[in-house]
């Protein structure tokens, strides 16, 4: 490929690397080493082809000469494609940082490849923050320290998370014989990934970090630089326990073979998400003082599909710190999903430190480490911290008192042909989320063109119809709405006014008591859902604007005698009583 | 002046404001309770937008020196004289208390003030309970701390527990929401900017440094000494008091093969003359109080440079002082390492060189 083309391709890849990158993905867990050259886009190939030139610039800057300037002799790793022996690039590419080289490669993959395998590059700020969290958990003092044991990244990609780790270790090992330092690295830093090209890039950028150390080794005893990343399955048991696992694992649902389902049965409930498999096997691979530091979606802290994972983590390695990444600051534009940096420790800790990371890091609270499969109550803001502390100590919940929540069955765009503006005997009144705004059930005129649904399918009268009193709760609210919890009562009168039956759309949760003698009447429950204190509790459970039926059922409640008293309270008195119930002891 | 509160009661109230189940205990420890009592005793309480000159400030030592016996002397006159004494030194506090007929028996050891400053005050400040005087150098011994008035309101001894609980909830609602925090942070930034030292780098970009003598010396070095001394000066790193580090253009560093980690920048300023061949690196210490390039320091800096992949033969050293007449310059002149230079901000056109006339084998 002529120079100019490569330069153009590279700069395009680099530009993209700084633009938005979606982190989420969906796909099935493929075989190991499934990245055949056909998957590499021309740009990705161009990035790979440019690497020998980059290496030459790095090695020259480190003061090395001769064969050490050739990547293929300096590092005993075979490139996944033929790289030109005469590097086509000028000196200007020497100015790229190892992080930029890695980002350029990942960015140059086609978006389909990235999505299918959940490949995404970790921004350097997050990488170093994650290592910082791991260091704190390890109890390493400030300043450069040599690594206390093996640090592994089971989904290392182009090596972003291992760079700060290796960098610190090499700095701290300055006084050690450089040849010994280099020889010892494979026992301390290890990356695994399924993509051979990414593994090669990771090996090159990690080796580039070692160049100054290599330059200090007397010429006669210089050996090729160690290969730290391997092609392999990050979920497989490597046999060696790790002191630290750092990772930004792939996300997304996967279909598992029955053997794998069995292997992960202890952490799976319903759909398997790739990242939960990585979390479980990472914890299993830690030694007795080990620490897992992971950049993962926040969904594992509250989602139903992660309840077994939470129990497992609570038992094996409690969460000692979590940093919520705030997207609104615009610092990490690449992070689309709700994301957090979390550390889990084999050693038993009592408290979880909670903080948020935007343009600066802010500490939020430190609460008791949660260890059950119930959604973990974690305050996202410090003004919610006392409520969260109180709620997390409660053992009762909506579900334990016999309340059952389900999601409205109507997905309107699947039934758009059956939606009408006028009533008819075979039609049912549709309740839209907007009808709950303000906490009182009403009829939002904007939805009137689709107000009634014809019950055409045979199963409709059974599945789509609600003809008993219930409490309706919005399943998702807009960020600008002041409350995350918006509920309205559907009582007998309201049902009668709607011809005795309604059909609830899927942005609304339906909450109904199943116990014969519920602790709260429907009316009192609706009033409870409208209190400020409960809204705060909900904010600590889901963290996002969505509130699933499962999360709704899991809202912690105080003892039944306390709750029963709320039946007779209203307005300010109820507000004060609920606030007093969600108050930490001794306060 | 506000009514006095006992350290025990203050600690009890802090637990309402920062319940230990939800917040780090440094926010509501017995020491923190004593801090509230002491700051209210000396009336170091101000509004968020009070001018720094008119507000009254206290030092961590004020808290360390207070005692229950002193807190019993509650007239405005007594509180005032205690404050005046505490702003000077412990001797005066001791004399004053003797005149009151009580011994000087501080509750805490003197080194407790570090815990106070680095943990409690720092955490309080994050939650906007306390204010730090802007425009004061980090290593200054001036008093810089004052409780914010609406936080101090929560310690009115006449309030009942229920009233405190209610007021604490309201205070949390006001001060801990992300929006309010952002607003407060911007206001603080703006105030700091008023006092900051702005340095113009050779590439025409500017850097804002913390106020203080050392920043002014750094400014002189970069703006006056460097252009006169070097063919093409490039700033690679500036490290300020207070842990802040400015790293130069990443691309430049990468292509020179230098790996600087912001977490362990040792010298105050690292510059390079890219017009010389090979590139010369200048390792510069700005000496406002101490830290000139002595033999020992030179050795440590060379070790650091080697770790950043900078060769010893390419390193030159400069100690920069405020003036030849400044105390640290007079004190350290005898210790300057051989083969290094010194420069004085008030005589920018001169440079002092100290070298061995006949080099020995050790120097090569």
mmCIF file of N, CA, C and O in Angstrom, chain B residues 28-69:
data_model
loop_
_atom_site.group_PDB
_atom_site.id
_atom_site.type_symbol
_atom_site.label_atom_id
_atom_site.label_comp_id
_atom_site.label_asym_id
_atom_site.label_seq_id
_atom_site.Cartn_x
_atom_site.Cartn_y
_atom_site.Cartn_z
ATOM 1 N N UNK B 28 -17.353 12.583 61.079
ATOM 2 C CA UNK B 28 -18.113 12.740 62.313
ATOM 3 C C UNK B 28 -17.371 12.170 63.521
ATOM 4 O O UNK B 28 -17.983 11.801 64.506
ATOM 5 N N UNK B 29 -16.041 12.125 63.459
ATOM 6 C CA UNK B 29 -15.247 11.579 64.552
ATOM 7 C C UNK B 29 -15.240 12.537 65.743
ATOM 8 O O UNK B 29 -15.648 13.687 65.615
ATOM 9 N N UNK B 30 -14.775 12.089 66.918
ATOM 10 C CA UNK B 30 -14.637 13.000 68.048
ATOM 11 C C UNK B 30 -13.762 14.214 67.705
ATOM 12 O O UNK B 30 -14.072 15.339 68.115
ATOM 13 N N UNK B 31 -12.709 13.970 66.927
ATOM 14 C CA UNK B 31 -11.858 15.088 66.508
ATOM 15 C C UNK B 31 -12.656 16.094 65.690
ATOM 16 O O UNK B 31 -12.515 17.313 65.844
ATOM 17 N N UNK B 32 -13.534 15.569 64.804
ATOM 18 C CA UNK B 32 -14.367 16.453 63.985
ATOM 19 C C UNK B 32 -15.302 17.269 64.880
ATOM 20 O O UNK B 32 -15.535 18.457 64.635
ATOM 21 N N UNK B 33 -15.833 16.627 65.919
ATOM 22 C CA UNK B 33 -16.693 17.339 66.858
ATOM 23 C C UNK B 33 -15.936 18.470 67.544
ATOM 24 O O UNK B 33 -16.437 19.597 67.659
ATOM 25 N N UNK B 34 -14.703 18.180 67.944
ATOM 26 C CA UNK B 34 -13.876 19.217 68.564
ATOM 27 C C UNK B 34 -13.619 20.357 67.574
ATOM 28 O O UNK B 34 -13.612 21.534 67.952
ATOM 29 N N UNK B 35 -13.422 20.000 66.308
ATOM 30 C CA UNK B 35 -13.159 21.028 65.297
ATOM 31 C C UNK B 35 -14.335 21.979 65.179
ATOM 32 O O UNK B 35 -14.163 23.202 65.119
ATOM 33 N N UNK B 36 -15.554 21.432 65.151
ATOM 34 C CA UNK B 36 -16.743 22.295 65.067
ATOM 35 C C UNK B 36 -16.780 23.222 66.276
ATOM 36 O O UNK B 36 -16.945 24.441 66.154
ATOM 37 N N UNK B 37 -16.585 22.640 67.488
ATOM 38 C CA UNK B 37 -16.645 23.440 68.698
ATOM 39 C C UNK B 37 -15.593 24.552 68.674
ATOM 40 O O UNK B 37 -15.890 25.715 68.983
ATOM 41 N N UNK B 38 -14.372 24.198 68.260
ATOM 42 C CA UNK B 38 -13.288 25.180 68.270
ATOM 43 C C UNK B 38 -13.522 26.284 67.247
ATOM 44 O O UNK B 38 -13.353 27.470 67.547
ATOM 45 N N UNK B 39 -13.943 25.912 66.055
ATOM 46 C CA UNK B 39 -14.129 26.926 65.017
ATOM 47 C C UNK B 39 -15.264 27.876 65.388
ATOM 48 O O UNK B 39 -15.207 29.073 65.113
ATOM 49 N N UNK B 40 -16.305 27.333 66.013
ATOM 50 C CA UNK B 40 -17.397 28.204 66.445
ATOM 51 C C UNK B 40 -16.923 29.086 67.614
ATOM 52 O O UNK B 40 -17.234 30.265 67.679
ATOM 53 N N UNK B 41 -16.102 28.522 68.503
ATOM 54 C CA UNK B 41 -15.589 29.290 69.643
ATOM 55 C C UNK B 41 -14.819 30.529 69.161
ATOM 56 O O UNK B 41 -15.006 31.613 69.675
ATOM 57 N N UNK B 42 -13.963 30.341 68.167
ATOM 58 C CA UNK B 42 -13.176 31.488 67.678
ATOM 59 C C UNK B 42 -13.912 32.244 66.573
ATOM 60 O O UNK B 42 -13.355 33.150 65.955
ATOM 61 N N UNK B 43 -15.148 31.847 66.312
ATOM 62 C CA UNK B 43 -15.990 32.529 65.330
ATOM 63 C C UNK B 43 -15.421 32.458 63.910
ATOM 64 O O UNK B 43 -15.584 33.390 63.120
ATOM 65 N N UNK B 44 -14.747 31.376 63.586
ATOM 66 C CA UNK B 44 -14.276 31.196 62.217
ATOM 67 C C UNK B 44 -15.416 30.590 61.400
ATOM 68 O O UNK B 44 -15.445 29.398 61.095
ATOM 69 N N UNK B 45 -16.390 31.439 61.091
ATOM 70 C CA UNK B 45 -17.580 31.033 60.352
ATOM 71 C C UNK B 45 -17.828 32.123 59.321
ATOM 72 O O UNK B 45 -17.769 33.310 59.644
ATOM 73 N N UNK B 46 -18.069 31.758 58.072
ATOM 74 C CA UNK B 46 -18.354 32.797 57.081
ATOM 75 C C UNK B 46 -19.302 32.273 56.017
ATOM 76 O O UNK B 46 -19.562 31.080 55.926
ATOM 77 N N UNK B 47 -19.805 33.205 55.223
ATOM 78 C CA UNK B 47 -20.668 32.835 54.096
ATOM 79 C C UNK B 47 -19.787 32.394 52.926
ATOM 80 O O UNK B 47 -18.611 32.737 52.872
ATOM 81 N N UNK B 48 -20.405 31.665 52.005
ATOM 82 C CA UNK B 48 -19.633 31.150 50.869
ATOM 83 C C UNK B 48 -19.067 32.290 50.020
ATOM 84 O O UNK B 48 -18.019 32.150 49.399
ATOM 85 N N UNK B 49 -19.772 33.436 49.996
ATOM 86 C CA UNK B 49 -19.299 34.514 49.121
ATOM 87 C C UNK B 49 -18.737 35.707 49.898
ATOM 88 O O UNK B 49 -18.562 36.775 49.329
ATOM 89 N N UNK B 50 -18.462 35.539 51.181
ATOM 90 C CA UNK B 50 -17.797 36.605 51.930
ATOM 91 C C UNK B 50 -16.415 36.855 51.332
ATOM 92 O O UNK B 50 -15.738 35.928 50.920
ATOM 93 N N UNK B 51 -16.005 38.139 51.327
ATOM 94 C CA UNK B 51 -14.671 38.444 50.819
ATOM 95 C C UNK B 51 -13.632 37.827 51.756
ATOM 96 O O UNK B 51 -13.797 37.833 52.981
ATOM 97 N N UNK B 52 -12.566 37.283 51.150
ATOM 98 C CA UNK B 52 -11.552 36.576 51.933
ATOM 99 C C UNK B 52 -10.911 37.492 52.973
ATOM 100 O O UNK B 52 -10.508 37.055 54.041
ATOM 101 N N UNK B 53 -10.848 38.794 52.678
ATOM 102 C CA UNK B 53 -10.144 39.716 53.570
ATOM 103 C C UNK B 53 -10.928 39.956 54.847
ATOM 104 O O UNK B 53 -10.362 40.176 55.914
ATOM 105 N N UNK B 54 -12.275 39.959 54.744
ATOM 106 C CA UNK B 54 -13.068 40.297 55.914
ATOM 107 C C UNK B 54 -13.437 39.065 56.736
ATOM 108 O O UNK B 54 -13.721 39.181 57.917
ATOM 109 N N UNK B 55 -13.424 37.897 56.114
ATOM 110 C CA UNK B 55 -13.810 36.691 56.857
ATOM 111 C C UNK B 55 -12.721 36.344 57.873
ATOM 112 O O UNK B 55 -11.576 36.742 57.722
ATOM 113 N N UNK B 56 -13.147 35.615 58.930
ATOM 114 C CA UNK B 56 -12.175 35.203 59.936
ATOM 115 C C UNK B 56 -11.816 33.741 59.702
ATOM 116 O O UNK B 56 -12.694 32.915 59.508
ATOM 117 N N UNK B 57 -10.530 33.448 59.760
ATOM 118 C CA UNK B 57 -10.063 32.114 59.433
ATOM 119 C C UNK B 57 -9.337 31.494 60.609
ATOM 120 O O UNK B 57 -8.807 32.210 61.462
ATOM 121 N N UNK B 58 -9.283 30.182 60.623
ATOM 122 C CA UNK B 58 -8.597 29.486 61.704
ATOM 123 C C UNK B 58 -7.641 28.453 61.128
ATOM 124 O O UNK B 58 -7.734 28.094 59.952
ATOM 125 N N UNK B 59 -6.708 28.006 61.978
ATOM 126 C CA UNK B 59 -5.760 26.968 61.575
ATOM 127 C C UNK B 59 -6.156 25.650 62.228
ATOM 128 O O UNK B 59 -6.810 25.656 63.268
ATOM 129 N N UNK B 60 -5.708 24.533 61.668
ATOM 130 C CA UNK B 60 -5.956 23.254 62.358
ATOM 131 C C UNK B 60 -5.432 23.285 63.797
ATOM 132 O O UNK B 60 -6.016 22.685 64.688
ATOM 133 N N UNK B 61 -4.343 24.030 64.037
ATOM 134 C CA UNK B 61 -3.793 24.055 65.390
ATOM 135 C C UNK B 61 -4.775 24.672 66.381
ATOM 136 O O UNK B 61 -4.775 24.332 67.564
ATOM 137 N N UNK B 62 -5.625 25.583 65.898
ATOM 138 C CA UNK B 62 -6.661 26.165 66.763
ATOM 139 C C UNK B 62 -7.483 25.042 67.402
ATOM 140 O O UNK B 62 -7.817 25.086 68.569
ATOM 141 N N UNK B 63 -7.810 24.048 66.565
ATOM 142 C CA UNK B 63 -8.620 22.928 67.044
ATOM 143 C C UNK B 63 -7.825 22.077 68.031
ATOM 144 O O UNK B 63 -8.325 21.657 69.067
ATOM 145 N N UNK B 64 -6.549 21.850 67.692
ATOM 146 C CA UNK B 64 -5.723 20.977 68.511
ATOM 147 C C UNK B 64 -5.501 21.575 69.900
ATOM 148 O O UNK B 64 -5.433 20.863 70.893
ATOM 149 N N UNK B 65 -5.423 22.906 69.973
ATOM 150 C CA UNK B 65 -5.103 23.566 71.236
ATOM 151 C C UNK B 65 -6.310 23.770 72.146
ATOM 152 O O UNK B 65 -6.166 24.136 73.309
ATOM 153 N N UNK B 66 -7.509 23.616 71.619
ATOM 154 C CA UNK B 66 -8.692 23.904 72.445
ATOM 155 C C UNK B 66 -8.846 22.829 73.530
ATOM 156 O O UNK B 66 -8.358 21.720 73.377
ATOM 157 N N UNK B 67 -9.486 23.191 74.617
ATOM 158 C CA UNK B 67 -9.753 22.220 75.681
ATOM 159 C C UNK B 67 -11.105 22.553 76.303
ATOM 160 O O UNK B 67 -11.608 23.667 76.148
ATOM 161 N N UNK B 68 -11.685 21.581 76.996
ATOM 162 C CA UNK B 68 -12.978 21.821 77.628
ATOM 163 C C UNK B 68 -12.897 22.992 78.606
ATOM 164 O O UNK B 68 -13.820 23.789 78.708
ATOM 165 N N UNK B 69 -11.760 23.086 79.305
ATOM 166 C CA UNK B 69 -11.602 24.178 80.271
ATOM 167 C C UNK B 69 -11.654 25.532 79.565
ATOM 168 O O UNK B 69 -12.310 26.469 80.040
#
